[in-house]
Coordinates of C-alpha atoms and ligand atoms in Angstrom, one line a residue:
M11 CA 41.6 -6.0 -5.0
S12 CA 38.7 -8.5 -4.4
N13 CA 35.5 -7.1 -2.9
N14 CA 34.7 -10.5 -1.4
I15 CA 31.4 -10.3 -3.3
Q16 CA 32.6 -11.0 -6.9
G17 CA 32.0 -14.7 -7.8
K18 CA 30.0 -15.5 -4.7
V19 CA 26.7 -17.4 -5.1
V20 CA 24.0 -15.6 -3.3
V21 CA 20.5 -17.1 -2.7
I22 CA 17.8 -14.4 -2.0
T23 CA 14.3 -15.2 -0.8
G24 CA 11.7 -12.4 -1.4
A25 CA 13.7 -11.2 -4.4
S26 CA 10.6 -10.0 -6.3
S27 CA 10.4 -6.6 -4.7
G28 CA 11.8 -4.2 -2.1
L29 CA 14.9 -5.1 -0.2
G30 CA 15.5 -8.5 -1.9
E31 CA 15.2 -7.0 -5.4
A32 CA 17.5 -4.1 -4.5
T33 CA 20.1 -6.4 -3.1
A34 CA 20.0 -8.7 -6.1
R35 CA 20.7 -5.7 -8.3
F36 CA 23.4 -4.3 -6.1
L37 CA 25.3 -7.6 -5.6
S38 CA 24.9 -8.6 -9.3
A39 CA 26.5 -5.3 -10.3
Q40 CA 29.4 -6.2 -7.9
G41 CA 29.9 -9.6 -9.6
A42 CA 27.9 -12.0 -7.5
S43 CA 25.8 -14.8 -9.0
V44 CA 22.3 -14.3 -7.7
V45 CA 19.6 -17.0 -7.3
L46 CA 16.2 -15.4 -6.8
G47 CA 13.3 -16.9 -5.0
A48 CA 9.7 -15.6 -4.6
R49 CA 6.1 -16.6 -5.5
R50 CA 5.7 -13.8 -8.2
V51 CA 7.7 -15.7 -10.7
D52 CA 7.1 -13.3 -13.5
R53 CA 8.9 -10.6 -11.5
I54 CA 12.0 -12.7 -10.6
K55 CA 12.2 -14.0 -14.1
S56 CA 12.3 -10.6 -15.7
L57 CA 14.8 -9.4 -13.0
A58 CA 17.0 -12.4 -13.7
D59 CA 16.7 -11.7 -17.5
E60 CA 17.6 -8.0 -16.9
L61 CA 20.7 -8.8 -14.8
T62 CA 21.8 -11.4 -17.3
R63 CA 21.5 -8.9 -20.1
R64 CA 23.8 -6.6 -18.1
G65 CA 26.4 -9.3 -18.0
G66 CA 25.6 -10.8 -14.6
K67 CA 24.7 -14.4 -13.7
A68 CA 21.1 -14.8 -12.3
L69 CA 18.6 -17.5 -11.9
A70 CA 14.9 -17.4 -10.9
V71 CA 13.2 -20.2 -9.0
A72 CA 9.5 -20.0 -8.0
T73 CA 9.6 -20.3 -4.2
D74 CA 7.0 -20.1 -1.5
V75 CA 9.0 -20.0 1.8
T76 CA 6.2 -21.5 3.8
D77 CA 7.0 -24.8 2.0
S78 CA 10.3 -26.3 3.2
D79 CA 10.5 -28.5 0.1
Q80 CA 10.4 -25.4 -2.2
V81 CA 13.1 -23.6 -0.2
K82 CA 15.3 -26.7 -0.4
A83 CA 14.6 -26.8 -4.2
L84 CA 15.7 -23.2 -4.4
V85 CA 19.0 -23.8 -2.7
D86 CA 19.5 -27.1 -4.5
S87 CA 19.1 -25.3 -7.8
A88 CA 21.7 -22.8 -6.8
V89 CA 24.2 -25.5 -6.0
Q90 CA 23.4 -27.5 -9.2
K91 CA 23.6 -24.5 -11.5
C92 CA 26.3 -22.5 -9.8
G93 CA 28.3 -25.2 -8.0
R94 CA 28.0 -23.9 -4.4
I95 CA 26.2 -21.5 -2.1
D96 CA 28.1 -18.8 -0.4
V97 CA 25.3 -16.6 1.0
M98 CA 21.7 -17.4 2.1
L99 CA 19.7 -14.2 2.5
N100 CA 16.5 -15.1 4.3
N101 CA 14.7 -11.9 3.4
A102 CA 11.1 -12.9 2.5
G103 CA 8.6 -11.3 4.9
L104 CA 5.3 -9.6 5.5
M105 CA 4.0 -7.1 8.0
P106 CA 0.2 -7.2 8.3
H107 CA 0.0 -5.0 11.4
S108 CA -3.3 -4.9 13.4
P109 CA -4.2 -4.6 17.1
L110 CA -4.4 -8.0 18.8
E111 CA -8.0 -7.4 19.9
R112 CA -9.1 -7.5 16.2
L113 CA -8.2 -11.2 16.3
K114 CA -6.7 -11.4 12.8
I115 CA -5.7 -15.0 13.3
D116 CA -5.1 -15.6 9.6
D117 CA -2.7 -12.7 9.5
W118 CA -0.9 -13.9 12.6
N119 CA -0.5 -17.4 11.1
R120 CA 0.8 -16.0 7.7
T121 CA 3.2 -13.8 9.5
I122 CA 4.6 -16.6 11.7
D123 CA 4.8 -19.0 8.7
V124 CA 6.7 -16.6 6.5
N125 CA 8.7 -14.5 8.9
I126 CA 9.8 -17.3 11.3
K127 CA 9.3 -20.7 9.6
G128 CA 10.5 -19.3 6.2
V129 CA 13.8 -18.3 7.8
L130 CA 14.1 -21.7 9.5
Y131 CA 13.5 -23.4 6.2
G132 CA 16.2 -21.2 4.6
I133 CA 18.6 -22.2 7.3
A134 CA 17.7 -25.9 6.9
A135 CA 18.2 -25.7 3.1
A136 CA 21.6 -23.9 3.2
L137 CA 23.3 -25.4 6.3
P138 CA 24.1 -28.9 5.0
Y139 CA 25.9 -27.4 2.0
M140 CA 27.7 -24.8 4.0
K141 CA 28.8 -27.4 6.6
Q142 CA 30.2 -29.6 3.9
Q143 CA 32.0 -26.6 2.2
K144 CA 33.2 -25.4 5.6
S145 CA 32.3 -21.9 4.5
G146 CA 29.2 -19.8 4.0
H147 CA 27.2 -16.9 5.3
I148 CA 23.6 -16.9 6.5
I149 CA 22.0 -13.4 6.6
N150 CA 18.6 -13.1 8.3
V151 CA 16.4 -10.0 8.1
S152 CA 14.9 -8.8 11.4
S153 CA 13.8 -5.2 11.9
V154 CA 13.7 -2.3 14.3
A155 CA 10.6 -4.2 15.4
G156 CA 13.0 -7.0 16.5
H157 CA 14.2 -4.5 19.1
K158 CA 11.0 -2.5 19.9
V159 CA 7.3 -3.4 20.2
T160 CA 4.6 -0.9 19.1
P161 CA 0.8 -1.0 19.3
A162 CA -0.7 -3.0 16.3
G163 CA 2.8 -4.5 15.7
A164 CA 2.9 -7.2 18.4
V165 CA 2.8 -10.2 16.1
Y166 CA 5.2 -8.8 13.6
A167 CA 7.6 -7.7 16.4
A168 CA 7.3 -11.2 17.9
T169 CA 8.4 -12.7 14.6
K170 CA 11.3 -10.3 14.2
H171 CA 12.5 -10.9 17.9
A172 CA 12.4 -14.6 17.0
V173 CA 14.6 -14.0 14.0
R174 CA 17.2 -12.3 16.2
A175 CA 17.0 -15.2 18.7
L176 CA 17.4 -17.7 16.0
S177 CA 20.3 -15.8 14.5
E178 CA 22.1 -15.6 17.8
G179 CA 21.7 -19.3 18.4
L180 CA 22.8 -20.1 14.9
R181 CA 25.9 -17.8 15.3
Q182 CA 27.0 -19.9 18.3
E183 CA 26.3 -23.3 16.8
V184 CA 28.0 -22.9 13.4
K185 CA 31.4 -21.7 14.7
P186 CA 32.9 -25.2 14.1
Y187 CA 32.0 -25.0 10.4
N188 CA 33.5 -21.6 9.6
I189 CA 30.1 -20.2 8.7
R190 CA 29.3 -16.5 9.2
T191 CA 26.0 -15.2 10.4
T192 CA 24.5 -11.7 10.2
V193 CA 21.1 -10.4 11.3
I194 CA 20.1 -7.1 9.7
S195 CA 17.5 -4.9 11.3
P196 CA 16.2 -2.1 9.1
G197 CA 14.0 0.9 10.1
A198 CA 11.5 2.2 7.5
V199 CA 12.6 1.5 4.0
A200 CA 10.5 2.3 1.0
T201 CA 9.2 -1.0 -0.3
E202 CA 5.9 -2.8 -0.9
L203 CA 5.9 -4.1 2.7
P204 CA 3.0 -1.8 4.0
N205 CA 0.8 -3.3 1.3
S206 CA 0.6 -6.5 3.4
I207 CA -1.6 -4.7 6.0
T208 CA -5.2 -5.8 5.8
E209 CA -6.8 -3.3 8.2
R210 CA -7.6 -0.1 6.4
D211 CA -7.0 2.4 9.2
V212 CA -3.7 0.8 10.2
S213 CA -2.6 0.7 6.6
E214 CA -3.3 4.4 6.1
N215 CA -1.3 5.3 9.2
I216 CA 1.7 3.1 8.2
H217 CA 1.6 4.4 4.6
K218 CA 1.7 7.9 5.9
F219 CA 4.7 7.0 8.2
Y220 CA 6.5 5.4 5.3
E221 CA 5.8 8.3 3.0
A222 CA 7.3 10.7 5.6
F223 CA 10.3 8.7 6.7
A224 CA 11.3 5.8 4.5
I225 CA 14.7 5.7 2.9
P226 CA 15.6 3.9 -0.4
A227 CA 16.1 0.1 -0.5
D228 CA 19.7 0.3 -1.6
S229 CA 20.4 1.3 2.1
F230 CA 19.7 -2.3 2.9
A231 CA 21.7 -3.6 -0.1
R232 CA 24.7 -1.7 1.1
A233 CA 24.4 -3.2 4.6
V234 CA 24.4 -6.7 3.1
A235 CA 27.4 -5.9 0.9
F236 CA 29.2 -4.5 4.0
A237 CA 28.8 -7.7 5.9
M238 CA 29.7 -9.9 2.9
S239 CA 32.7 -7.9 1.9
Q240 CA 34.6 -8.2 5.2
P241 CA 37.6 -10.6 5.2
E242 CA 36.4 -14.2 5.8
E243 CA 37.7 -14.2 9.4
V244 CA 35.5 -11.2 10.2
D245 CA 31.9 -12.1 11.2
V246 CA 29.6 -9.0 11.3
N247 CA 26.8 -10.4 13.4
E248 CA 24.3 -7.5 13.8
I249 CA 23.5 -4.4 11.8
L250 CA 20.7 -2.1 13.0
F251 CA 20.0 1.0 10.8
R252 CA 17.2 3.6 10.5
P253 CA 16.3 6.6 8.4
T254 CA 18.2 9.5 10.1
R255 CA 14.9 11.2 10.8
Q256 CA 13.1 8.1 12.2
E257 CA 12.7 8.5 16.0
L258 CA 11.2 5.1 16.9
Ligands
NAP313 N1 10.7 -2.2 4.3 C1 10.9 -2.0 5.6 O1 10.7 -0.9 6.1 C2 11.5 -3.1 6.4 C3 11.9 -2.8 7.7 C4 12.4 -3.8 8.5 C5 12.4 -5.1 8.0 N2 11.9 -5.4 6.8 C6 11.9 -6.8 6.3 O2 12.5 -6.9 5.1 C7 12.1 -8.0 4.4 C8 11.7 -7.7 3.0 O3 10.6 -6.9 3.0 P1 10.4 -5.6 2.0 O4 10.4 -4.4 2.8 O5 11.4 -5.7 0.9 O6 8.9 -5.8 1.5 P2 8.3 -6.2 0.1 O7 8.7 -5.3 -1.0 O8 6.8 -6.4 0.4 O9 9.0 -7.6 -0.2 C9 8.6 -8.8 0.5 C10 9.1 -10.0 -0.3 O10 8.8 -11.2 0.4 C11 8.3 -12.1 -0.5 N3 7.4 -13.0 0.2 C12 6.3 -12.8 0.9 N4 5.7 -13.9 1.2 C13 6.4 -14.9 0.7 C14 6.3 -16.3 0.6 N5 5.3 -17.0 1.2 N6 7.2 -17.0 -0.1 C15 8.2 -16.4 -0.7 N7 8.4 -15.1 -0.7 C16 7.5 -14.3 0.0 C17 7.6 -11.3 -1.6 O11 7.6 -12.0 -2.8 P3 6.3 -12.7 -3.4 O12 5.1 -12.0 -2.9 O13 6.5 -12.6 -4.9 O14 6.3 -14.1 -3.0 C18 8.5 -10.1 -1.7 O15 9.6 -10.4 -2.6 C19 10.9 -8.6 5.3 O16 11.4 -9.6 6.0 C20 10.6 -7.4 6.1 O17 10.0 -7.8 7.3 C21 11.5 -4.4 6.0

């Protein structure tokens, strides 16, 4: 019986570590072709080589999601090399938490550019192909912070609320084209994400929280696989999950 994953062409932004990398591994093992985008090209190339050695089909394309042309080139490569795009996983993100009063304007701008504009550029790159195909699946990554705001997390939470709003608008608009949309909102998952924090005291606190509570990244990969593997007429729109021990 088909798992509805085998043979699908899946483009993943932020595939060089954490959730993106884990998902690339998981879906490749289930027979998907994965097209990996990130700035650390050495990492995605060696991941693509490893997945290929294991019998999978994988491609690495250097991509900065703050540049719409680069995101378009990533998706265009997927279609040129693999013939189509079935899933666009807009996963790249960062979380440089800090209290607003510290005025970390560069961090705010980077967070907005990657977490919001990067997702929009992914939608812009994938949507024309999916409309033409009359099929496809756009999966955006929000967060528990897309549901709850915490001190020092206002800008990050604002971007993740935005991802949910964009995803809901997208869901309604793409109905005529038979395109599925999912927004996944994880709690604390053990990845490199806390390393994007530039304020030392905040970084220490978040690292402690992650060390105490975070769960492995394959939890996220399984959520992606769950949404993908439903029959095509079933559109899983939202998944919110946390570590069992996480209160927030
Ligand atoms: N881990 C968690 O607890 C958690 C919880 C909720 C939501 N999330 C979300 O999950 C997503 C993945 O994060 P993660 O936890 O896996 O963290 P991670 O290990 O730090 O991975 C972040 C990924 O985003 C990529 N990225 C950052 N800036 C980029 C840019 N300008 N262009 C292209 N790629 C860029 C990084 O690749 P390069 O640096 O190589 O470009 C990396 O592959 C994020 O959207 C994050 O907000 C994570």
